[in-house]
Amino acid sequence: MSTRTYQFGKHRPTGLVGRRDLGEQVVLGCGAGGGILLAFLLSGAPAVLAAIALLLPLVLALVVVYAPYRPKGTSQRRTIYHWWRIKRYHRSALARTGGVWVSPAVEAGMRGDGTPPDAALAEPEGVAGMTWVPATVRGQQAIVVLQPEAGCVTATLEVASPGLGGKEVAEQVVALERWGELLDAFGNTEEHPVKRIQVLARQMKSDPYAHQRFVAQRDESAATASAPQWLKESYNTLADAVSTSAEEHRYYITAHATFTRDLAADGAARGEGDDGVAAAMAAYMEELWARCEDADLSVIAPLDEGRMAALIRNGYDPDHAIWDTDLPQAHAFPRNVDVRDGAFVATRAAGSTQSWFHATAAVVSWPTTPVGPDFLSPLLIGMPDVIRTVAITQALEPNDKAVERMLAEDTNNQAELHRDRQRGKNVDPRDLIAASATGSRGMALASSGAAGCAVVGYITISTRSAAELEKAKRTTSSRARNAHLRIEWLDLEHARAFATTLPFAGGIK
């Protein structure tokens, strides 16, 4: 049986002409226009001065748009144009907190009824302000996260799945088709507020030798001193036969609803204020739960306050057990979040003298060649020694809009290929494959009526030291290339990039 393959189109800039995006074209246009204006104003000056006035603004614009460089403490080479926005964010982050955010939860204490005061509910740098509202999903407690600054509402389900890497090829194809049906159910409904789905794959800190140490401690215990030798030997034989793994995976699905008039009206019909919006989101989560079951995904439970706090805290502090669900919202974030270094974000828990170092990479190029359904396996199951979170967020759109976007992309592809041929430039075969993939995807959308989606991916890795982090970065980059992906480390903006791998379905416009 032949293996089914999938193709991704190549990302194209949204500029009016050429391969530059619109902002870069504005800079180039202003440089050219400024040069012409200066040359006109200095038309009576010597010819050399007029020539300098004509060329200087244009040369500066070309340097801003085309000249790449790498600032100190970063690993990526970008142009001045791209670094300007990133540096502006980093400077503002340093100005807000001095570079080190300190959680107020410890000093704020607790109210008499056991709830934290409002002063304790603060978010670190990079995380938008949010309100946690309890709700009920299929009779189970859940937390709906309202983010007024981002204008959205999210909620998360935990699913039990071995991932595509644990399935046969035929099962992988069927699983993806069922997942596509889940996306169609939300994307092809114009009035449905849920238009974004995020999948989180969390690989946590684990100890494959923990069981062996337990056996050694048991043998030294006075409680087992009188146990017969045959019983000890039988237990040792059983322990040797048990297969332990150095990896422990958790999977989550987050639904993201934009706060629109439809959502507000639905919430007003179910209750008052935030409680009504939470009740409406809970109804959408029940629908998502049912769709997951149709897609053969076993839902463990929705994330309540304890589960949500444990997941977020484990992301910042992998030493904190993800199954410790007694953590309140105020302690979901660590004691310190340090964003002063551009190459990573450092976090430290209260009572700990050691920090964790985190770095986040964005997937900037998806496979431009046909890949199998398990092409992400090198990242999901191929790095047993790296603590990481892989987040894939899909923004859904109805079929007709998806076909229109495909037509625009296909027009850009064909225009660029035609322009390269006219210039006598050799056409990159990868561009031909990507253009073909865009056309074939459009045919599939037109014939099936399926919803379209824009996909973004982020990878966060965590280590105990900056040196280990550099090693883990190299490993992650290598595995990404094995998965036919191109990633870039988001230096100087790791704080807000980290939030894209939290269960808030962020990181996509």
PDB file of C-alpha atoms in Angstrom, residues 221-501:
ATOM      1  CA  SER A 221      14.161  -0.413  54.637  1.00  0.00           C
ATOM      2  CA  ALA A 222      13.637  -2.066  58.012  1.00  0.00           C
ATOM      3  CA  ALA A 223      10.082  -2.900  56.965  1.00  0.00           C
ATOM      4  CA  THR A 224      11.357  -5.431  54.412  1.00  0.00           C
ATOM      5  CA  ALA A 225      14.157  -6.911  56.529  1.00  0.00           C
ATOM      6  CA  SER A 226      12.057  -9.913  57.512  1.00  0.00           C
ATOM      7  CA  ALA A 227      10.712 -10.577  54.011  1.00  0.00           C
ATOM      8  CA  PRO A 228      11.753 -13.958  52.584  1.00  0.00           C
ATOM      9  CA  GLN A 229      14.535 -13.952  50.004  1.00  0.00           C
ATOM     10  CA  TRP A 230      12.400 -15.550  47.308  1.00  0.00           C
ATOM     11  CA  LEU A 231       9.928 -12.661  47.583  1.00  0.00           C
ATOM     12  CA  LYS A 232      12.714 -10.066  47.159  1.00  0.00           C
ATOM     13  CA  GLU A 233      14.113 -11.935  44.159  1.00  0.00           C
ATOM     14  CA  SER A 234      10.704 -12.231  42.532  1.00  0.00           C
ATOM     15  CA  TYR A 235      10.134  -8.503  42.913  1.00  0.00           C
ATOM     16  CA  ASN A 236      13.569  -7.745  41.423  1.00  0.00           C
ATOM     17  CA  THR A 237      12.778 -10.007  38.468  1.00  0.00           C
ATOM     18  CA  LEU A 238       9.502  -8.183  37.942  1.00  0.00           C
ATOM     19  CA  ALA A 239      11.202  -4.771  38.163  1.00  0.00           C
ATOM     20  CA  ASP A 240      13.758  -5.808  35.527  1.00  0.00           C
ATOM     21  CA  ALA A 241      10.929  -6.854  33.221  1.00  0.00           C
ATOM     22  CA  VAL A 242       9.128  -3.527  33.506  1.00  0.00           C
ATOM     23  CA  SER A 243       9.880  -1.162  30.619  1.00  0.00           C
ATOM     24  CA  THR A 244      10.388   2.391  31.773  1.00  0.00           C
ATOM     25  CA  SER A 245      10.576   5.413  29.510  1.00  0.00           C
ATOM     26  CA  ALA A 246      12.467   8.668  29.889  1.00  0.00           C
ATOM     27  CA  GLU A 247       9.589  10.548  28.282  1.00  0.00           C
ATOM     28  CA  GLU A 248       6.194  11.438  29.639  1.00  0.00           C
ATOM     29  CA  HIS A 249       3.816  13.111  27.217  1.00  0.00           C
ATOM     30  CA  ARG A 250       0.613  15.059  27.722  1.00  0.00           C
ATOM     31  CA  TYR A 251      -1.675  16.314  24.960  1.00  0.00           C
ATOM     32  CA  TYR A 252      -4.149  19.202  25.077  1.00  0.00           C
ATOM     33  CA  ILE A 253      -6.641  20.827  22.713  1.00  0.00           C
ATOM     34  CA  THR A 254      -7.543  24.487  23.243  1.00  0.00           C
ATOM     35  CA  ALA A 255     -10.537  26.207  21.671  1.00  0.00           C
ATOM     36  CA  HIS A 256     -10.240  29.944  21.031  1.00  0.00           C
ATOM     37  CA  ALA A 257     -13.318  32.113  20.536  1.00  0.00           C
ATOM     38  CA  THR A 258     -13.024  35.736  19.486  1.00  0.00           C
ATOM     39  CA  PHE A 259     -15.162  38.029  21.614  1.00  0.00           C
ATOM     40  CA  THR A 260     -17.771  39.145  19.067  1.00  0.00           C
ATOM     41  CA  ARG A 261     -21.358  40.364  19.234  1.00  0.00           C
ATOM     42  CA  ASP A 262     -22.584  36.819  18.623  1.00  0.00           C
ATOM     43  CA  LEU A 263     -20.592  35.502  21.585  1.00  0.00           C
ATOM     44  CA  ALA A 264     -21.732  38.406  23.775  1.00  0.00           C
ATOM     45  CA  ALA A 265     -25.371  37.781  22.830  1.00  0.00           C
ATOM     46  CA  ASP A 266     -25.028  34.059  23.520  1.00  0.00           C
ATOM     47  CA  GLY A 267     -23.403  34.820  26.877  1.00  0.00           C
ATOM     48  CA  ALA A 268     -26.115  37.335  27.815  1.00  0.00           C
ATOM     49  CA  ALA A 269     -28.739  34.672  27.143  1.00  0.00           C
ATOM     50  CA  ARG A 270     -26.999  32.245  29.521  1.00  0.00           C
ATOM     51  CA  GLY A 271     -26.057  34.542  32.395  1.00  0.00           C
ATOM     52  CA  GLU A 272     -24.686  37.879  33.471  1.00  0.00           C
ATOM     53  CA  GLY A 273     -21.263  39.292  32.637  1.00  0.00           C
ATOM     54  CA  ASP A 274     -18.277  36.972  32.660  1.00  0.00           C
ATOM     55  CA  ASP A 275     -20.353  34.068  33.982  1.00  0.00           C
ATOM     56  CA  GLY A 276     -22.590  34.195  30.917  1.00  0.00           C
ATOM     57  CA  VAL A 277     -19.625  34.255  28.528  1.00  0.00           C
ATOM     58  CA  ALA A 278     -18.087  31.319  30.427  1.00  0.00           C
ATOM     59  CA  ALA A 279     -21.350  29.372  30.152  1.00  0.00           C
ATOM     60  CA  ALA A 280     -21.438  29.995  26.399  1.00  0.00           C
ATOM     61  CA  MET A 281     -17.838  28.834  26.052  1.00  0.00           C
ATOM     62  CA  ALA A 282     -18.654  25.745  28.109  1.00  0.00           C
ATOM     63  CA  ALA A 283     -21.343  24.865  25.553  1.00  0.00           C
ATOM     64  CA  TYR A 284     -18.776  25.178  22.754  1.00  0.00           C
ATOM     65  CA  MET A 285     -16.412  22.937  24.716  1.00  0.00           C
ATOM     66  CA  GLU A 286     -19.115  20.276  24.983  1.00  0.00           C
ATOM     67  CA  GLU A 287     -19.400  20.425  21.201  1.00  0.00           C
ATOM     68  CA  LEU A 288     -15.609  20.167  20.864  1.00  0.00           C
ATOM     69  CA  TRP A 289     -15.637  17.201  23.257  1.00  0.00           C
ATOM     70  CA  ALA A 290     -18.193  15.424  21.082  1.00  0.00           C
ATOM     71  CA  ARG A 291     -16.200  16.201  17.928  1.00  0.00           C
ATOM     72  CA  CYS A 292     -13.052  14.815  19.567  1.00  0.00           C
ATOM     73  CA  GLU A 293     -14.857  11.568  20.320  1.00  0.00           C
ATOM     74  CA  ASP A 294     -15.977  11.404  16.689  1.00  0.00           C
ATOM     75  CA  ALA A 295     -12.305  11.854  15.719  1.00  0.00           C
ATOM     76  CA  ASP A 296     -11.332   8.913  17.958  1.00  0.00           C
ATOM     77  CA  LEU A 297      -9.661  11.165  20.523  1.00  0.00           C
ATOM     78  CA  SER A 298     -10.246  10.112  24.105  1.00  0.00           C
ATOM     79  CA  VAL A 299     -10.882  13.158  26.292  1.00  0.00           C
ATOM     80  CA  ILE A 300      -9.604  12.787  29.854  1.00  0.00           C
ATOM     81  CA  ALA A 301     -11.187  15.927  31.296  1.00  0.00           C
ATOM     82  CA  PRO A 302     -11.470  19.667  30.772  1.00  0.00           C
ATOM     83  CA  LEU A 303      -8.842  21.695  32.590  1.00  0.00           C
ATOM     84  CA  ASP A 304     -10.197  23.049  35.849  1.00  0.00           C
ATOM     85  CA  GLU A 305      -8.345  25.606  37.971  1.00  0.00           C
ATOM     86  CA  GLY A 306      -5.956  23.033  39.454  1.00  0.00           C
ATOM     87  CA  ARG A 307      -5.134  21.321  36.148  1.00  0.00           C
ATOM     88  CA  MET A 308      -4.707  24.623  34.333  1.00  0.00           C
ATOM     89  CA  ALA A 309      -2.451  26.056  37.048  1.00  0.00           C
ATOM     90  CA  ALA A 310      -0.366  22.862  37.140  1.00  0.00           C
ATOM     91  CA  LEU A 311       0.096  22.855  33.346  1.00  0.00           C
ATOM     92  CA  ILE A 312       1.185  26.511  33.246  1.00  0.00           C
ATOM     93  CA  ARG A 313       3.465  26.124  36.262  1.00  0.00           C
ATOM     94  CA  ASN A 314       5.064  22.978  34.817  1.00  0.00           C
ATOM     95  CA  GLY A 315       5.825  24.927  31.637  1.00  0.00           C
ATOM     96  CA  TYR A 316       7.711  27.593  33.584  1.00  0.00           C
ATOM     97  CA  ASP A 317       9.064  25.241  36.253  1.00  0.00           C
ATOM     98  CA  PRO A 318       9.388  21.596  35.048  1.00  0.00           C
ATOM     99  CA  ASP A 319      10.333  20.587  38.606  1.00  0.00           C
ATOM    100  CA  HIS A 320       6.735  21.196  39.615  1.00  0.00           C
ATOM    101  CA  ALA A 321       4.721  18.012  39.077  1.00  0.00           C
ATOM    102  CA  ILE A 322       2.003  18.445  36.469  1.00  0.00           C
ATOM    103  CA  TRP A 323      -0.264  16.120  38.454  1.00  0.00           C
ATOM    104  CA  ASP A 324      -0.132  18.433  41.501  1.00  0.00           C
ATOM    105  CA  THR A 325      -3.573  19.918  40.919  1.00  0.00           C
ATOM    106  CA  ASP A 326      -3.935  21.609  44.304  1.00  0.00           C
ATOM    107  CA  LEU A 327      -2.185  24.733  43.025  1.00  0.00           C
ATOM    108  CA  PRO A 328      -4.356  27.897  43.059  1.00  0.00           C
ATOM    109  CA  GLN A 329      -4.432  30.358  40.173  1.00  0.00           C
ATOM    110  CA  ALA A 330      -2.267  32.881  42.017  1.00  0.00           C
ATOM    111  CA  HIS A 331       0.635  30.396  42.032  1.00  0.00           C
ATOM    112  CA  ALA A 332       0.312  29.269  38.424  1.00  0.00           C
ATOM    113  CA  PHE A 333       3.333  31.409  37.572  1.00  0.00           C
ATOM    114  CA  PRO A 334       6.789  31.110  39.150  1.00  0.00           C
ATOM    115  CA  ARG A 335       8.324  33.547  41.596  1.00  0.00           C
ATOM    116  CA  ASN A 336      10.678  35.251  39.114  1.00  0.00           C
ATOM    117  CA  VAL A 337      10.653  35.635  35.325  1.00  0.00           C
ATOM    118  CA  ASP A 338      13.885  37.188  34.023  1.00  0.00           C
ATOM    119  CA  VAL A 339      13.800  38.554  30.435  1.00  0.00           C
ATOM    120  CA  ARG A 340      17.035  40.576  30.491  1.00  0.00           C
ATOM    121  CA  ASP A 341      19.009  38.144  28.340  1.00  0.00           C
ATOM    122  CA  GLY A 342      17.929  38.191  24.719  1.00  0.00           C
ATOM    123  CA  ALA A 343      18.781  34.520  24.072  1.00  0.00           C
ATOM    124  CA  PHE A 344      16.431  33.023  26.668  1.00  0.00           C
ATOM    125  CA  VAL A 345      13.979  33.698  29.473  1.00  0.00           C
ATOM    126  CA  ALA A 346      14.977  32.477  32.947  1.00  0.00           C
ATOM    127  CA  THR A 347      12.422  31.458  35.584  1.00  0.00           C
ATOM    128  CA  ARG A 348      12.826  30.552  39.236  1.00  0.00           C
ATOM    129  CA  ALA A 349      10.312  29.134  41.689  1.00  0.00           C
ATOM    130  CA  ALA A 350       9.877  30.394  45.233  1.00  0.00           C
ATOM    131  CA  GLY A 351      12.146  28.511  47.622  1.00  0.00           C
ATOM    132  CA  SER A 352      14.507  27.432  44.833  1.00  0.00           C
ATOM    133  CA  THR A 353      18.011  28.703  44.209  1.00  0.00           C
ATOM    134  CA  GLN A 354      18.226  27.303  40.669  1.00  0.00           C
ATOM    135  CA  SER A 355      16.633  28.724  37.541  1.00  0.00           C
ATOM    136  CA  TRP A 356      15.162  27.123  34.466  1.00  0.00           C
ATOM    137  CA  PHE A 357      16.146  28.507  31.066  1.00  0.00           C
ATOM    138  CA  HIS A 358      13.629  28.542  28.211  1.00  0.00           C
ATOM    139  CA  ALA A 359      13.856  29.387  24.523  1.00  0.00           C
ATOM    140  CA  THR A 360      11.109  29.390  21.900  1.00  0.00           C
ATOM    141  CA  ALA A 361      11.383  28.892  18.156  1.00  0.00           C
ATOM    142  CA  ALA A 362       8.791  29.640  15.487  1.00  0.00           C
ATOM    143  CA  VAL A 363       8.208  27.454  12.451  1.00  0.00           C
ATOM    144  CA  VAL A 364       8.899  29.885   9.607  1.00  0.00           C
ATOM    145  CA  SER A 365       8.740  27.356   6.774  1.00  0.00           C
ATOM    146  CA  TRP A 366       6.621  24.233   6.522  1.00  0.00           C
ATOM    147  CA  PRO A 367       7.628  21.332   4.243  1.00  0.00           C
ATOM    148  CA  THR A 368       7.820  22.370   0.587  1.00  0.00           C
ATOM    149  CA  THR A 369       8.098  18.732  -0.495  1.00  0.00           C
ATOM    150  CA  PRO A 370       5.523  15.951  -0.022  1.00  0.00           C
ATOM    151  CA  VAL A 371       5.644  14.486   3.509  1.00  0.00           C
ATOM    152  CA  GLY A 372       3.914  11.656   5.311  1.00  0.00           C
ATOM    153  CA  PRO A 373       1.315  12.065   8.062  1.00  0.00           C
ATOM    154  CA  ASP A 374       3.958  11.520  10.752  1.00  0.00           C
ATOM    155  CA  PHE A 375       6.429  14.135   9.520  1.00  0.00           C
ATOM    156  CA  LEU A 376       6.486  15.802  12.963  1.00  0.00           C
ATOM    157  CA  SER A 377       7.670  12.616  14.698  1.00  0.00           C
ATOM    158  CA  PRO A 378      11.309  13.792  14.984  1.00  0.00           C
ATOM    159  CA  LEU A 379      10.094  16.677  17.157  1.00  0.00           C
ATOM    160  CA  LEU A 380       7.324  14.867  19.025  1.00  0.00           C
ATOM    161  CA  ILE A 381       9.064  11.604  19.917  1.00  0.00           C
ATOM    162  CA  GLY A 382      12.597  11.995  18.579  1.00  0.00           C
ATOM    163  CA  MET A 383      14.138  14.042  21.414  1.00  0.00           C
ATOM    164  CA  PRO A 384      13.830  11.995  24.618  1.00  0.00           C
ATOM    165  CA  ASP A 385      16.392  14.133  26.471  1.00  0.00           C
ATOM    166  CA  VAL A 386      14.794  17.546  25.802  1.00  0.00           C
ATOM    167  CA  ILE A 387      11.953  19.000  27.869  1.00  0.00           C
ATOM    168  CA  ARG A 388       9.721  20.739  25.366  1.00  0.00           C
ATOM    169  CA  THR A 389       6.273  21.873  24.305  1.00  0.00           C
ATOM    170  CA  VAL A 390       5.196  21.772  20.673  1.00  0.00           C
ATOM    171  CA  ALA A 391       2.210  24.004  19.865  1.00  0.00           C
ATOM    172  CA  ILE A 392       0.312  23.910  16.570  1.00  0.00           C
ATOM    173  CA  THR A 393      -2.397  26.562  16.188  1.00  0.00           C
ATOM    174  CA  GLN A 394      -4.866  26.531  13.300  1.00  0.00           C
ATOM    175  CA  ALA A 395      -7.013  29.545  12.386  1.00  0.00           C
ATOM    176  CA  LEU A 396     -10.094  28.282  10.549  1.00  0.00           C
ATOM    177  CA  GLU A 397     -11.987  29.938   7.716  1.00  0.00           C
ATOM    178  CA  PRO A 398     -14.986  28.906   5.565  1.00  0.00           C
ATOM    179  CA  ASN A 399     -14.435  27.117   2.279  1.00  0.00           C
ATOM    180  CA  ASP A 400     -15.225  30.063   0.006  1.00  0.00           C
ATOM    181  CA  LYS A 401     -12.767  32.354   1.804  1.00  0.00           C
ATOM    182  CA  ALA A 402     -10.113  29.638   1.766  1.00  0.00           C
ATOM    183  CA  VAL A 403     -10.500  29.200  -1.994  1.00  0.00           C
ATOM    184  CA  GLU A 404     -10.252  32.982  -2.520  1.00  0.00           C
ATOM    185  CA  ARG A 405      -7.043  33.104  -0.458  1.00  0.00           C
ATOM    186  CA  MET A 406      -5.661  30.163  -2.431  1.00  0.00           C
ATOM    187  CA  LEU A 407      -6.383  31.971  -5.711  1.00  0.00           C
ATOM    188  CA  ALA A 408      -4.489  35.042  -4.484  1.00  0.00           C
ATOM    189  CA  GLU A 409      -1.527  32.893  -3.398  1.00  0.00           C
ATOM    190  CA  ASP A 410      -1.555  30.982  -6.695  1.00  0.00           C
ATOM    191  CA  THR A 411      -1.596  34.272  -8.640  1.00  0.00           C
ATOM    192  CA  ASN A 412       1.450  35.493  -6.682  1.00  0.00           C
ATOM    193  CA  ASN A 413       3.237  32.174  -7.264  1.00  0.00           C
ATOM    194  CA  GLN A 414       2.630  32.162 -11.011  1.00  0.00           C
ATOM    195  CA  ALA A 415       3.589  35.847 -11.336  1.00  0.00           C
ATOM    196  CA  GLU A 416       6.894  35.314  -9.538  1.00  0.00           C
ATOM    197  CA  LEU A 417       7.705  32.207 -11.587  1.00  0.00           C
ATOM    198  CA  HIS A 418       6.907  34.094 -14.799  1.00  0.00           C
ATOM    199  CA  ARG A 419       9.050  37.051 -13.725  1.00  0.00           C
ATOM    200  CA  ASP A 420      11.994  34.756 -12.931  1.00  0.00           C
ATOM    201  CA  ARG A 421      11.734  33.115 -16.365  1.00  0.00           C
ATOM    202  CA  GLN A 422      11.697  36.510 -18.091  1.00  0.00           C
ATOM    203  CA  ARG A 423      14.850  37.485 -16.229  1.00  0.00           C
ATOM    204  CA  GLY A 424      16.533  34.279 -17.313  1.00  0.00           C
ATOM    205  CA  LYS A 425      16.860  33.190 -13.701  1.00  0.00           C
ATOM    206  CA  ASN A 426      16.919  29.506 -12.858  1.00  0.00           C
ATOM    207  CA  VAL A 427      13.646  28.567 -11.189  1.00  0.00           C
ATOM    208  CA  ASP A 428      14.050  26.900  -7.810  1.00  0.00           C
ATOM    209  CA  PRO A 429      12.489  23.413  -8.084  1.00  0.00           C
ATOM    210  CA  ARG A 430      11.187  23.833  -4.533  1.00  0.00           C
ATOM    211  CA  ASP A 431       9.223  26.871  -5.726  1.00  0.00           C
ATOM    212  CA  LEU A 432       7.712  24.750  -8.497  1.00  0.00           C
ATOM    213  CA  ILE A 433       6.695  22.075  -5.988  1.00  0.00           C
ATOM    214  CA  ALA A 434       5.256  24.701  -3.620  1.00  0.00           C
ATOM    215  CA  ALA A 435       3.302  26.352  -6.455  1.00  0.00           C
ATOM    216  CA  SER A 436       1.963  22.961  -7.484  1.00  0.00           C
ATOM    217  CA  ALA A 437       1.025  22.241  -3.862  1.00  0.00           C
ATOM    218  CA  THR A 438      -0.922  25.513  -3.659  1.00  0.00           C
ATOM    219  CA  GLY A 439      -2.849  24.667  -6.825  1.00  0.00           C
ATOM    220  CA  SER A 440      -3.580  21.098  -5.739  1.00  0.00           C
ATOM    221  CA  ARG A 441      -4.719  22.335  -2.324  1.00  0.00           C
ATOM    222  CA  GLY A 442      -7.102  24.736  -4.032  1.00  0.00           C
ATOM    223  CA  MET A 443      -8.520  21.913  -6.154  1.00  0.00           C
ATOM    224  CA  ALA A 444      -9.001  19.803  -3.043  1.00  0.00           C
ATOM    225  CA  LEU A 445     -10.765  22.657  -1.258  1.00  0.00           C
ATOM    226  CA  ALA A 446     -13.013  23.347  -4.238  1.00  0.00           C
ATOM    227  CA  SER A 447     -13.960  19.694  -4.738  1.00  0.00           C
ATOM    228  CA  SER A 448     -14.443  18.746  -1.085  1.00  0.00           C
ATOM    229  CA  GLY A 449     -15.992  21.910   0.329  1.00  0.00           C
ATOM    230  CA  ALA A 450     -13.675  21.585   3.336  1.00  0.00           C
ATOM    231  CA  ALA A 451     -12.732  24.526   5.528  1.00  0.00           C
ATOM    232  CA  GLY A 452      -9.330  26.107   5.138  1.00  0.00           C
ATOM    233  CA  CYS A 453      -6.894  27.072   7.847  1.00  0.00           C
ATOM    234  CA  ALA A 454      -3.753  29.060   8.484  1.00  0.00           C
ATOM    235  CA  VAL A 455      -1.229  27.094  10.537  1.00  0.00           C
ATOM    236  CA  VAL A 456       1.513  28.337  12.858  1.00  0.00           C
ATOM    237  CA  GLY A 457       3.871  26.294  15.000  1.00  0.00           C
ATOM    238  CA  TYR A 458       6.053  27.052  18.018  1.00  0.00           C
ATOM    239  CA  ILE A 459       8.518  24.964  20.029  1.00  0.00           C
ATOM    240  CA  THR A 460       9.629  25.824  23.571  1.00  0.00           C
ATOM    241  CA  ILE A 461      12.538  23.959  25.169  1.00  0.00           C
ATOM    242  CA  SER A 462      13.656  24.086  28.818  1.00  0.00           C
ATOM    243  CA  THR A 463      16.992  23.260  30.470  1.00  0.00           C
ATOM    244  CA  ARG A 464      18.795  23.824  33.755  1.00  0.00           C
ATOM    245  CA  SER A 465      21.576  26.047  32.379  1.00  0.00           C
ATOM    246  CA  ALA A 466      22.340  28.354  29.484  1.00  0.00           C
ATOM    247  CA  ALA A 467      25.014  25.943  28.213  1.00  0.00           C
ATOM    248  CA  GLU A 468      22.544  23.045  28.180  1.00  0.00           C
ATOM    249  CA  LEU A 469      20.065  25.308  26.422  1.00  0.00           C
ATOM    250  CA  GLU A 470      22.489  25.947  23.556  1.00  0.00           C
ATOM    251  CA  LYS A 471      22.995  22.199  23.166  1.00  0.00           C
ATOM    252  CA  ALA A 472      19.227  21.600  23.224  1.00  0.00           C
ATOM    253  CA  LYS A 473      18.785  24.343  20.611  1.00  0.00           C
ATOM    254  CA  ARG A 474      21.163  22.545  18.255  1.00  0.00           C
ATOM    255  CA  THR A 475      19.346  19.264  18.824  1.00  0.00           C
ATOM    256  CA  THR A 476      15.963  20.890  18.189  1.00  0.00           C
ATOM    257  CA  SER A 477      17.170  22.596  15.009  1.00  0.00           C
ATOM    258  CA  SER A 478      18.532  19.281  13.736  1.00  0.00           C
ATOM    259  CA  ARG A 479      15.269  17.453  14.462  1.00  0.00           C
ATOM    260  CA  ALA A 480      13.322  20.246  12.818  1.00  0.00           C
ATOM    261  CA  ARG A 481      15.348  19.795   9.639  1.00  0.00           C
ATOM    262  CA  ASN A 482      14.609  16.061   9.817  1.00  0.00           C
ATOM    263  CA  ALA A 483      10.927  17.029   9.922  1.00  0.00           C
ATOM    264  CA  HIS A 484      11.429  19.249   6.810  1.00  0.00           C
ATOM    265  CA  LEU A 485      10.787  22.393   8.862  1.00  0.00           C
ATOM    266  CA  ARG A 486      12.738  25.626   9.093  1.00  0.00           C
ATOM    267  CA  ILE A 487      12.663  27.268  12.514  1.00  0.00           C
ATOM    268  CA  GLU A 488      13.959  30.538  13.911  1.00  0.00           C
ATOM    269  CA  TRP A 489      14.732  31.241  17.556  1.00  0.00           C
ATOM    270  CA  LEU A 490      12.783  34.276  18.714  1.00  0.00           C
ATOM    271  CA  ASP A 491      15.626  36.130  20.395  1.00  0.00           C
ATOM    272  CA  LEU A 492      14.800  39.310  22.369  1.00  0.00           C
ATOM    273  CA  GLU A 493      11.128  38.269  22.474  1.00  0.00           C
ATOM    274  CA  HIS A 494      11.269  34.887  24.230  1.00  0.00           C
ATOM    275  CA  ALA A 495       8.918  36.108  26.978  1.00  0.00           C
ATOM    276  CA  ARG A 496       5.920  36.651  24.719  1.00  0.00           C
ATOM    277  CA  ALA A 497       6.997  33.774  22.456  1.00  0.00           C
ATOM    278  CA  PHE A 498       6.839  31.468  25.490  1.00  0.00           C
ATOM    279  CA  ALA A 499       3.154  32.370  25.887  1.00  0.00           C
ATOM    280  CA  THR A 500       2.425  30.897  22.437  1.00  0.00           C
ATOM    281  CA  THR A 501       3.078  27.425  23.900  1.00  0.00           C
TER     282      THR A 501
END
